[in-house]
Short mmCIF file of C-alpha atoms and ligand atoms in Angstrom, two decimals:
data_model
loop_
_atom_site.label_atom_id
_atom_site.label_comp_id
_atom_site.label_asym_id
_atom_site.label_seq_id
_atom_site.Cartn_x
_atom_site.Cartn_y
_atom_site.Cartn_z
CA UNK A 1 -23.66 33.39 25.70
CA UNK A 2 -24.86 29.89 25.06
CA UNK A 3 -25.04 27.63 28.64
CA UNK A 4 -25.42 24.70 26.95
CA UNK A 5 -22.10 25.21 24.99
CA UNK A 6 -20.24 26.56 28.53
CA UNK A 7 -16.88 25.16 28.39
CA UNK A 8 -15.90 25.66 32.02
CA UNK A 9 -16.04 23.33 34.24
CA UNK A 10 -15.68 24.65 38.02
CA UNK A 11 -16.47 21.98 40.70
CA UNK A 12 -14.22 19.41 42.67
CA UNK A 13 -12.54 17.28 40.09
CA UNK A 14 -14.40 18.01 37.64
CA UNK A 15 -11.71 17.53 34.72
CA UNK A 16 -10.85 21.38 32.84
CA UNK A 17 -11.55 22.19 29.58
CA UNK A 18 -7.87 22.80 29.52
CA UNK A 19 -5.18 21.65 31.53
CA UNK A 20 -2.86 24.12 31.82
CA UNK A 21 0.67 24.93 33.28
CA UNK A 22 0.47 21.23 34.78
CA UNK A 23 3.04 19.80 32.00
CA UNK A 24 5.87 19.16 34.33
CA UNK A 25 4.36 17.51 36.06
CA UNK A 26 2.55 14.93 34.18
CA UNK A 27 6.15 14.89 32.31
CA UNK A 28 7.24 13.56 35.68
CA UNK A 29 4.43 11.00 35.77
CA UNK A 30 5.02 9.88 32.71
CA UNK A 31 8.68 8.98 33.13
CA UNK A 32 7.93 7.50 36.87
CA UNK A 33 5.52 5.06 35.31
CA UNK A 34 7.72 4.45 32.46
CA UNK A 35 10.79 3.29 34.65
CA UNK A 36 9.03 1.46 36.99
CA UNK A 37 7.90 -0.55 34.62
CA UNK A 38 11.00 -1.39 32.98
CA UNK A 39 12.28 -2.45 36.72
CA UNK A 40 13.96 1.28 36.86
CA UNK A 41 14.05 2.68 40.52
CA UNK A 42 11.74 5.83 40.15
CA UNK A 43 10.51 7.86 43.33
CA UNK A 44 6.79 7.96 43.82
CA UNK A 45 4.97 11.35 43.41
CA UNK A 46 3.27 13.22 45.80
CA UNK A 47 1.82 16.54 44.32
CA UNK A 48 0.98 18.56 46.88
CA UNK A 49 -1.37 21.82 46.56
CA UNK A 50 -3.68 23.98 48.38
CA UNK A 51 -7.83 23.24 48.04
CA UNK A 52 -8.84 23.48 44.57
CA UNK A 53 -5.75 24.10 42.72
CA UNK A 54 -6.34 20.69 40.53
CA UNK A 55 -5.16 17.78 42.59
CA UNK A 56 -7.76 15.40 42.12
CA UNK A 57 -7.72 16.54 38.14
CA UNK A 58 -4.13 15.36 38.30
CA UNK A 59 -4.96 12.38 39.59
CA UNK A 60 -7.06 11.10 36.97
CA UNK A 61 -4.85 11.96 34.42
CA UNK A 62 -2.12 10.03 35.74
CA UNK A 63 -4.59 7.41 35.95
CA UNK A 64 -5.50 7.72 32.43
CA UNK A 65 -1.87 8.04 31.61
CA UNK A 66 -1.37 4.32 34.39
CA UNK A 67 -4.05 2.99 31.49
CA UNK A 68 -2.25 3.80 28.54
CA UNK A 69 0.94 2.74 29.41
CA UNK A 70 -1.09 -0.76 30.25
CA UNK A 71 -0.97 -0.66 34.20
CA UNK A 72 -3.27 -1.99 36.03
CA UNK A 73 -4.16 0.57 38.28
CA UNK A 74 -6.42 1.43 41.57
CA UNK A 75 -7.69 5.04 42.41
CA UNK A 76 -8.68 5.49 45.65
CA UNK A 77 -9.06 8.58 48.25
CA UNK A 78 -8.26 8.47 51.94
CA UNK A 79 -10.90 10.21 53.59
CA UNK A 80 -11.22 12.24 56.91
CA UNK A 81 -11.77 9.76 59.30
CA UNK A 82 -11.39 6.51 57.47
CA UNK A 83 -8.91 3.83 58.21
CA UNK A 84 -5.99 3.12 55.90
CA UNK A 85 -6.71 -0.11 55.91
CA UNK A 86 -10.56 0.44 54.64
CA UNK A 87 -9.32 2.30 51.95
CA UNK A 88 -6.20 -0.45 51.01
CA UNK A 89 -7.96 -3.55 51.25
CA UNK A 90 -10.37 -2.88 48.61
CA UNK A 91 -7.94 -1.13 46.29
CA UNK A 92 -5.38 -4.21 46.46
CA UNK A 93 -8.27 -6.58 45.94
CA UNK A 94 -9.36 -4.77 42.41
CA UNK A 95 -5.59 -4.70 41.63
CA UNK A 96 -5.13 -8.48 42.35
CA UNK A 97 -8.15 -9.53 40.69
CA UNK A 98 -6.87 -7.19 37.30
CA UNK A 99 -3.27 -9.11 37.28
CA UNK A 100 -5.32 -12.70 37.52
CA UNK A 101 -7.47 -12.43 34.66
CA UNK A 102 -6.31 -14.45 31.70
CA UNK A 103 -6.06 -18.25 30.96
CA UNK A 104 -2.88 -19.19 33.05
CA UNK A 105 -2.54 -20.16 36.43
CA UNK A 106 -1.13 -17.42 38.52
CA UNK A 107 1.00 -18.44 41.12
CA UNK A 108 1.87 -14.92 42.59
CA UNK A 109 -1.38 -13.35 42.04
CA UNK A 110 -2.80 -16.50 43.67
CA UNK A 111 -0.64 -16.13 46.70
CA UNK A 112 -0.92 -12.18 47.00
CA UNK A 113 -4.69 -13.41 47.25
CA UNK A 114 -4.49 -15.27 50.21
CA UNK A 115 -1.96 -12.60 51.99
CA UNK A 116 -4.79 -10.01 51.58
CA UNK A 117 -7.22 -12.98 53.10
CA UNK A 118 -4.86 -12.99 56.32
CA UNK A 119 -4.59 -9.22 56.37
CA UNK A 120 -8.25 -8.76 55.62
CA UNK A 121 -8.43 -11.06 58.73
CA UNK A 122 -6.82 -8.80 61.35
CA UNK A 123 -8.06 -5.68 60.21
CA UNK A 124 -11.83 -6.76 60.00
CA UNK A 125 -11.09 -7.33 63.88
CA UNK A 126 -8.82 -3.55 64.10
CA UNK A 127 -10.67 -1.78 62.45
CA UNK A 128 -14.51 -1.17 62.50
CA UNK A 129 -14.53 0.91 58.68
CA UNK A 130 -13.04 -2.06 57.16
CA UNK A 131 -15.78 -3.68 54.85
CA UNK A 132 -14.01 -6.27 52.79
CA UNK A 133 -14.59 -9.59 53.51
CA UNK A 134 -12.81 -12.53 51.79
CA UNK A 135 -13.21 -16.22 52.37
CA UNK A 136 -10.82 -18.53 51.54
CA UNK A 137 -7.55 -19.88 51.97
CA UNK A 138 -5.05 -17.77 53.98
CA UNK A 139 -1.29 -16.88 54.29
CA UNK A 140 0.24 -17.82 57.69
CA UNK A 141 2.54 -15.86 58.85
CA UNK A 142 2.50 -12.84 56.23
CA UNK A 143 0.28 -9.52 56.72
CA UNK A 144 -1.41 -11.17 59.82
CA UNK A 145 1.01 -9.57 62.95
CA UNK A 146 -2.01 -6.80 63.15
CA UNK A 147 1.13 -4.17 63.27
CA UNK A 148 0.41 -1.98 59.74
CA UNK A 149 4.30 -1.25 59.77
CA UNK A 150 4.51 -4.92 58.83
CA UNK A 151 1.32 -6.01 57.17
CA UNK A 152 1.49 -3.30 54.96
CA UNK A 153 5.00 -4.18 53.55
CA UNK A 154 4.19 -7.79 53.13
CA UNK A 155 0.55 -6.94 51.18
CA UNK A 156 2.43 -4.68 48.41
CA UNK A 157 5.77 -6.61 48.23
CA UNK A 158 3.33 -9.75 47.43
CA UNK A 159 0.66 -7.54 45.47
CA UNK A 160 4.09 -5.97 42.95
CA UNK A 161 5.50 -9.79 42.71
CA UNK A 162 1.86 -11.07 41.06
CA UNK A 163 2.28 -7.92 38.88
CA UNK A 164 5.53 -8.98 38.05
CA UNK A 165 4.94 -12.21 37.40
CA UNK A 166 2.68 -11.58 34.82
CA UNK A 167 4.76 -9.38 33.20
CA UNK A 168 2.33 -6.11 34.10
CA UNK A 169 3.11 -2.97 36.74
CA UNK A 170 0.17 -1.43 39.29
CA UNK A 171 -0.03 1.61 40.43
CA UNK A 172 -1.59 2.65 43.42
CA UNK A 173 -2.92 6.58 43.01
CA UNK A 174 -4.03 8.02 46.79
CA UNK A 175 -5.94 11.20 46.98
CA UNK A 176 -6.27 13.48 50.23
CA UNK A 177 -3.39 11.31 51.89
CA UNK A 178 -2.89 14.00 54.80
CA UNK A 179 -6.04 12.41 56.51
CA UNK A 180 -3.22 9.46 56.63
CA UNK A 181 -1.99 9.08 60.66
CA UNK A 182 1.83 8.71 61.03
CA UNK A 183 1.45 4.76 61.58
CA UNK A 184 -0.48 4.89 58.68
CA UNK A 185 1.81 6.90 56.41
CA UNK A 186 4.90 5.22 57.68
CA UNK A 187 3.33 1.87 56.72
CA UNK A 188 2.75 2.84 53.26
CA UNK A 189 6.40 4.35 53.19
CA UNK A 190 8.08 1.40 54.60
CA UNK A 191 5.59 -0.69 51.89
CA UNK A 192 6.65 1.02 48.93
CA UNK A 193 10.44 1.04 50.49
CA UNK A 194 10.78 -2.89 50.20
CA UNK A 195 8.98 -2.96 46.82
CA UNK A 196 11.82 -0.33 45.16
CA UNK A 197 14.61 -2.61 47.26
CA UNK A 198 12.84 -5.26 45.78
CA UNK A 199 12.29 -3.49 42.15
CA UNK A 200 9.54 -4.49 41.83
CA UNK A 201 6.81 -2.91 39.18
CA UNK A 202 4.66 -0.77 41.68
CA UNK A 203 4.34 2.81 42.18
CA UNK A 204 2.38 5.23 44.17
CA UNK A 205 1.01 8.59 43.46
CA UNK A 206 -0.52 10.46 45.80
CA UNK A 207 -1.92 13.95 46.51
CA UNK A 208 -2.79 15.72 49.23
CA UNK A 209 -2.27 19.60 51.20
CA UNK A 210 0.70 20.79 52.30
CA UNK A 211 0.75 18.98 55.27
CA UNK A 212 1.38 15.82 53.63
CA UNK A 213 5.33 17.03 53.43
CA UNK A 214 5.69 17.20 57.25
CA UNK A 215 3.31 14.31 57.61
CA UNK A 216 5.87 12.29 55.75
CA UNK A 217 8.68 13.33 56.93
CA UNK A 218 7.72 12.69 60.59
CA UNK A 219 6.56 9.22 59.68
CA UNK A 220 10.02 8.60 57.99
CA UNK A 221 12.53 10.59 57.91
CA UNK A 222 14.34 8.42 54.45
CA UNK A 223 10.76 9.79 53.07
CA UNK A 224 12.34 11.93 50.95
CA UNK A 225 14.65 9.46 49.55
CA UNK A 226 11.66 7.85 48.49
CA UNK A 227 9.00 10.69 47.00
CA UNK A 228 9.08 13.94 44.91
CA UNK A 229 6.63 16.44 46.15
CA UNK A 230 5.89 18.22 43.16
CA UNK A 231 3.71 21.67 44.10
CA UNK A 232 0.56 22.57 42.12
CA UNK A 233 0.41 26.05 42.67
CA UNK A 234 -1.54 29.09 41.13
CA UNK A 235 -1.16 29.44 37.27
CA UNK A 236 1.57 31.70 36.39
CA UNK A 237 -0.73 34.75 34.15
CA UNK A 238 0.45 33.06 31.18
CA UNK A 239 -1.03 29.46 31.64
CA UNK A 240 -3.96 31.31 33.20
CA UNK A 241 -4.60 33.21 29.99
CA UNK A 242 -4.73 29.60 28.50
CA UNK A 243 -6.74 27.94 30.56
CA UNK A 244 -9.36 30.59 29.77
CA UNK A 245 -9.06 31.29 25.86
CA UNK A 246 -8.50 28.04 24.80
CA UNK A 247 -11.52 26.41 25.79
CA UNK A 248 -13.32 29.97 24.54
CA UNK A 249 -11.53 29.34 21.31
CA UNK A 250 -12.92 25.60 21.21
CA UNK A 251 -16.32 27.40 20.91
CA UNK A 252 -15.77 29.83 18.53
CA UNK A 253 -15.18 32.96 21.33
CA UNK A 254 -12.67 34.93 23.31
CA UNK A 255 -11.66 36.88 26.28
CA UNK A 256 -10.06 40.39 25.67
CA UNK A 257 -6.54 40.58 27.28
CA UNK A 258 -8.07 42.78 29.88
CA UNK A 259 -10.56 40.52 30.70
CA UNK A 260 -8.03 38.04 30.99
CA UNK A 261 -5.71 40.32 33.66
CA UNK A 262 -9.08 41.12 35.16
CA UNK A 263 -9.59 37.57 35.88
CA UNK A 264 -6.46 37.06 36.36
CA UNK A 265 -6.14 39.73 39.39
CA UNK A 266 -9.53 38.30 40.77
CA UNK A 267 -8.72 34.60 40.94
CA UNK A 268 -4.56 35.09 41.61
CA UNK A 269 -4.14 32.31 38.87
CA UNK A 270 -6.18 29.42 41.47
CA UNK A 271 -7.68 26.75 38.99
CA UNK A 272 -10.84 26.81 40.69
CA UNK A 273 -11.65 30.49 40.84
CA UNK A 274 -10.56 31.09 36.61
CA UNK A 275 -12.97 28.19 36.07
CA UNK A 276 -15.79 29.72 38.51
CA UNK A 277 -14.91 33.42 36.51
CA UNK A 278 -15.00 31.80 33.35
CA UNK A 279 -18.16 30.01 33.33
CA UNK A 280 -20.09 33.17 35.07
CA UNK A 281 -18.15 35.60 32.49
CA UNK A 282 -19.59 33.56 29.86
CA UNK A 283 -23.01 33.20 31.07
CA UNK A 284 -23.02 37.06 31.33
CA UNK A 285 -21.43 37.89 28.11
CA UNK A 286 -23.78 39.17 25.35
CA UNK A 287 -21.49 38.54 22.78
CA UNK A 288 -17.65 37.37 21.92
CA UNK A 289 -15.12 38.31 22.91
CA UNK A 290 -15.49 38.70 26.65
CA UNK A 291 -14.36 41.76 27.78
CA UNK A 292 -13.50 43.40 30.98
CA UNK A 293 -17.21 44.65 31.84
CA UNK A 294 -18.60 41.53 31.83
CA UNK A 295 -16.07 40.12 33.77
CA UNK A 296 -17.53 42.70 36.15
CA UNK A 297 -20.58 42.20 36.08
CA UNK A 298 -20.38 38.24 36.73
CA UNK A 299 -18.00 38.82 39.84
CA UNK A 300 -20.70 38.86 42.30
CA UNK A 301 -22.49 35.85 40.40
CA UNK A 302 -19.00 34.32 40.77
CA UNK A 303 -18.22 34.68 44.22
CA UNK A 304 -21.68 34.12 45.04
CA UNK A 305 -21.39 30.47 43.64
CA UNK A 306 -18.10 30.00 45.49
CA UNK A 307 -19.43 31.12 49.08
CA UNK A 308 -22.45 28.37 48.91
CA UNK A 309 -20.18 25.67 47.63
CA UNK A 310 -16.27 25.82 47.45
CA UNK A 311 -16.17 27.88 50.76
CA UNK A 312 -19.23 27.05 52.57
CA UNK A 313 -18.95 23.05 52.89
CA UNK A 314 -15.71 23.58 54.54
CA UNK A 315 -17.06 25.80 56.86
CA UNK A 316 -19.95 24.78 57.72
CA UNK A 317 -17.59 21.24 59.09
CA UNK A 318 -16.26 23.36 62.04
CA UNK A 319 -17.14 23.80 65.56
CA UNK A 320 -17.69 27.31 66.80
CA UNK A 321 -14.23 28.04 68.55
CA UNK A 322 -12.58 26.55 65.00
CA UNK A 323 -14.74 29.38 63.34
CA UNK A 324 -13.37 31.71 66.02
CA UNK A 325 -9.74 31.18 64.84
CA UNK A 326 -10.61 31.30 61.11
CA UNK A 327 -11.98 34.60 61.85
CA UNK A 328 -9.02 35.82 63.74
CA UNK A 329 -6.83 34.64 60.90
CA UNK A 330 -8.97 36.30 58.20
CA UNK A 331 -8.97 39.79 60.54
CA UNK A 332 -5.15 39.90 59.95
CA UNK A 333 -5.44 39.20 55.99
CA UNK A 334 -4.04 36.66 53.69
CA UNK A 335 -1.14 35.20 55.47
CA UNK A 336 0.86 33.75 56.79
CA UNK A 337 -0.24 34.98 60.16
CA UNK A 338 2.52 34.47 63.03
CA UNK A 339 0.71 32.10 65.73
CA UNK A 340 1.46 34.62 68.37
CA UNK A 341 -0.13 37.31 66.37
CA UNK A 342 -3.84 35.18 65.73
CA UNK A 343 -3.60 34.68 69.61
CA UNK A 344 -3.15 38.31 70.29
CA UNK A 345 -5.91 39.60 68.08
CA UNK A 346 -8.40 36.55 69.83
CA UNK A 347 -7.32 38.56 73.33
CA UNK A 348 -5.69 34.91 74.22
CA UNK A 349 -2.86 33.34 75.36
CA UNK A 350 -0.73 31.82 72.46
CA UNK A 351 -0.71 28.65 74.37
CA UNK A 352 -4.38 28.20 75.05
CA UNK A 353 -5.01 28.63 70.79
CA UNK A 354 -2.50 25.16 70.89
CA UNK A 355 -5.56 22.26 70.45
CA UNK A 356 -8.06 24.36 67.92
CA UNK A 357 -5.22 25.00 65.74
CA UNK A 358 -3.83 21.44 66.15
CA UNK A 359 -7.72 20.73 65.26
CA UNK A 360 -7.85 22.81 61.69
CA UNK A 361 -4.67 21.32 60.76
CA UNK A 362 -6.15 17.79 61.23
CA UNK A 363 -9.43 19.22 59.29
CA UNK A 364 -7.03 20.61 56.47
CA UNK A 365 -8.30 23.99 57.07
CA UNK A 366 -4.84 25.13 58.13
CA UNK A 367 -1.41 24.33 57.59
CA UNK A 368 2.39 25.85 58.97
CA UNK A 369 4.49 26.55 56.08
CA UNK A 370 6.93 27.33 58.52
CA UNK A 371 7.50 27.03 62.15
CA UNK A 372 4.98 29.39 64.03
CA UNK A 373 3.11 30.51 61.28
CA UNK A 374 -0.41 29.28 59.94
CA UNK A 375 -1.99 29.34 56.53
CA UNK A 376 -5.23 29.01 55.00
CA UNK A 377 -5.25 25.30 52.88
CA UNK A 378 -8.14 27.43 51.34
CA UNK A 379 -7.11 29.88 48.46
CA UNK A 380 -8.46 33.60 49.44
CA UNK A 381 -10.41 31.55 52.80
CA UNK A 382 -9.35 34.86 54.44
CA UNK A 383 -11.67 37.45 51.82
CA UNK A 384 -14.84 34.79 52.32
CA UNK A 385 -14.45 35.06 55.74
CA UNK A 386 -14.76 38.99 55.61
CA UNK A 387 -17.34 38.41 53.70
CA UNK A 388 -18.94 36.13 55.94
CA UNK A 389 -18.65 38.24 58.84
CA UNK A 390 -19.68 41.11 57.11
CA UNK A 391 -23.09 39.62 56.42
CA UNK A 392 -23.13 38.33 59.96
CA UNK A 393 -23.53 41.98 61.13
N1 ATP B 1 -4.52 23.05 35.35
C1 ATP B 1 -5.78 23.50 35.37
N2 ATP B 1 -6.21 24.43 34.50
C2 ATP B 1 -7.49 24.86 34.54
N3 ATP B 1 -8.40 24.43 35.41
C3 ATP B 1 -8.04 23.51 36.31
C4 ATP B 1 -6.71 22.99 36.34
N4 ATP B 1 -6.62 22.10 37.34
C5 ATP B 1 -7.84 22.06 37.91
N5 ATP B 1 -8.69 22.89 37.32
C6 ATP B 1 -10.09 23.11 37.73
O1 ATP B 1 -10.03 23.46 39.12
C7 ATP B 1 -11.09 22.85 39.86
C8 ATP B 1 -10.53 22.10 41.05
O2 ATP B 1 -9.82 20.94 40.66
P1 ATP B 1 -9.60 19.73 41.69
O3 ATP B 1 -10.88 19.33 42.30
O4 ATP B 1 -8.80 18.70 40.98
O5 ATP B 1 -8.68 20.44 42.79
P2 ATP B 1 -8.07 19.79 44.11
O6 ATP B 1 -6.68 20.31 44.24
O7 ATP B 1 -8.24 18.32 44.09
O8 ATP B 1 -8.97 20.43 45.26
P3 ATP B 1 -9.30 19.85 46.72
O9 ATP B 1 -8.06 20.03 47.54
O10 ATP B 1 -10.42 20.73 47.19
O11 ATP B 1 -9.70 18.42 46.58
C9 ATP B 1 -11.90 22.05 38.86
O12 ATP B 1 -13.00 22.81 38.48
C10 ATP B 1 -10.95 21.86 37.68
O13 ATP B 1 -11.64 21.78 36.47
MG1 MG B 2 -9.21 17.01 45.33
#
């Protein structure tokens, strides 16, 4: 059928056609930003999910949901190997500069100006990612000790009183916070701990894999007093079947219900995969409604378009004896493998496997959902890998 009129939308972040089975959780969003803006104690949100199960989507809806509400609010994503404080400083800044507009004189905002100045001082010298520079007056004595555990508290206490000031709230919305280190994720815990103490109107969302719980939890173990780790999981078959036929029906089509199971089987519900199956089905499809042959006949497009993009660039970031692992893992199937098991089909000792695993989990290739076992972050990481090495021989 028509490309041009191709609802689906498979790529990373790229919003759905259809949100589905994500209601809860917005639900939860929605009443989080509500209270904290009435000066309600609310626990931040952390959604946590594997790769492409709709994170990032998430994100920008709670941003869009920040806007309507009349937050001022900062997306930003903490990358693999960038600083905290590269990432902060910026976002703060934009935040700042959002409560100051108007005719008034600011007092707050003013001041929570010239704490970022004294931060942005130290961590120009810390840190060599850090590209903000402000001139100006500075804040003696606040977010200048060069310790995050500290600086970071005294930035967002002064950033939520500005906000308050003015009568506004600012959220802060994180993505891919298990690059965070544990100083780094204990600074923005103990942060946003003073600022709820405090009441004052700022929030945090965040996403991130499944490591982000443990990550957490080591940094600070009141953590959980603070957050709500909502999962984003698979879609149960019937928000699945949604996600495809209503953004058929937009058009005019539909998917036969086995089409849909077909799908449905393929993908195991992952957001990514149903939108990769839906746009390929589509594409394929001589006619509406979809059916069950088609779906067929666009798997291999499908998978083909997921091995060069959603699979490949996260392989293609690891070093041989990373791949080696991966491969071990895969040979045993889906998971959970047991960490003794992966060793003993590598022909190695358990022990010796300790730094490439510790390695993947710091990549976000891996994760333990439970003590000695691993996990693919990666929906179905284990069938491209067959596939992989199938090709390889
Ligand atoms: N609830 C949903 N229903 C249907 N499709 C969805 C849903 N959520 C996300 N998608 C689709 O899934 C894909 C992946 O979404 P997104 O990039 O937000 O995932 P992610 O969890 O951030 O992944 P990663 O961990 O790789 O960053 C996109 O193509 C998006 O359109
Ligand atoms: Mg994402």
């Amino acid at each position: 059928m028509d490309v041009l009129i191709n609802p689906f939308a498979p790529g990373a972040g790229s919003p759905p056609p259809e949100l589905a089975g994500r209601r809860d959780i917005l639900n939860q969003a929605e009443v989080t930003l509500g209270r904290t803006m009435r000066g309600r104690s609310a626990k931040s949100v952390m959604i946590v999910g594997l790769r492409g199960v709709g994170k990032t989507v998430l994100l920008n809806r709670i941003n869009g949901l920040a806007d309507e509400q009349g937050y001022v609010a900062a997306l930003v994503e903490t990358p693999e190997n960038k600083s905290l404080a590269a990432v902060l400083a910026p976002a703060v800044r934009s935040l700042i500069l959002k409560i100051d507009r108007g005719e008034q004189v600011n007092a707050a905002a003013k001041r929570a100006f010239r704490v970022l100045r004294s931060w942005a001082s130290v961590i120009r010298v810390k840190y060599n990612d850090v590209e903000i520079s402000l001139d100006g007056e500075t804040e003696p004595g606040m977010a200048d000790s060069g310790d995050l555990e500290v600086d970071v508290p005294d930035l967002l206490v002064t950033l939520g009183e500005a906000a308050k000031e003015r009568g506004l709230a600012a959220a802060i919305i994180m993505d891919e916070l298990q690059y965070l280190n544990e100083v780094e994720m204990s600074a923005l815990i103990m942060g946003m701990h003073k600022v709820s103490q405090k009441q004052l109107p700022l929030i945090l969302f965040g996403a991130g894999l499944p490591q982000l719980v443990g990550l957490t939890g080591r940094s600070k173990s009141y953590a959980e007093r603070l957050f709500d780790f909502p999962e984003a999981g698979p879609l149960s078959y019937e928000d699945a079947k949604i996600a495809l036929q209503a953004p058929a029906r937009m058009e005019g089509a539909d998917f036969t219900e086995p089409a849909i199971r077909r799908i449905y089987d393929l993908t195991e519900g992952y957001p990514y995969f149903l939108q990769e199956w839906g746009y390929h089905a589509w594409l394929m499809a001589p006619a509406s409604p979809i059916g069950a042959p088609v779906v067929d006949s666009a798997t291999p497009q499908a998978i083909k378009a997921l091995d060069r993009s959603f699979f490949r660039v996260r392989f293609d970031r690891l070093t041989p004896s990373e791949k080696r692992y991966l491969r071990g893992m895969a040979e045993l199937g889906a998971g959970p493998h047991r960490t003794g098991d992966i060793a003993h089909r590598l022909n190695v000792k358990a022990t010796s496997t300790g730094p490439v695993r510790a390695s993947l989990i710091k990549k976000g290739m891996i994760y333990s959902p439970a003590h000695g076992d691993t996990s693919f972050t990666v929906p179905l990481f284990d069938q491209f890998m067959r596939r992989s090495m199938a090709a390889e021989q």
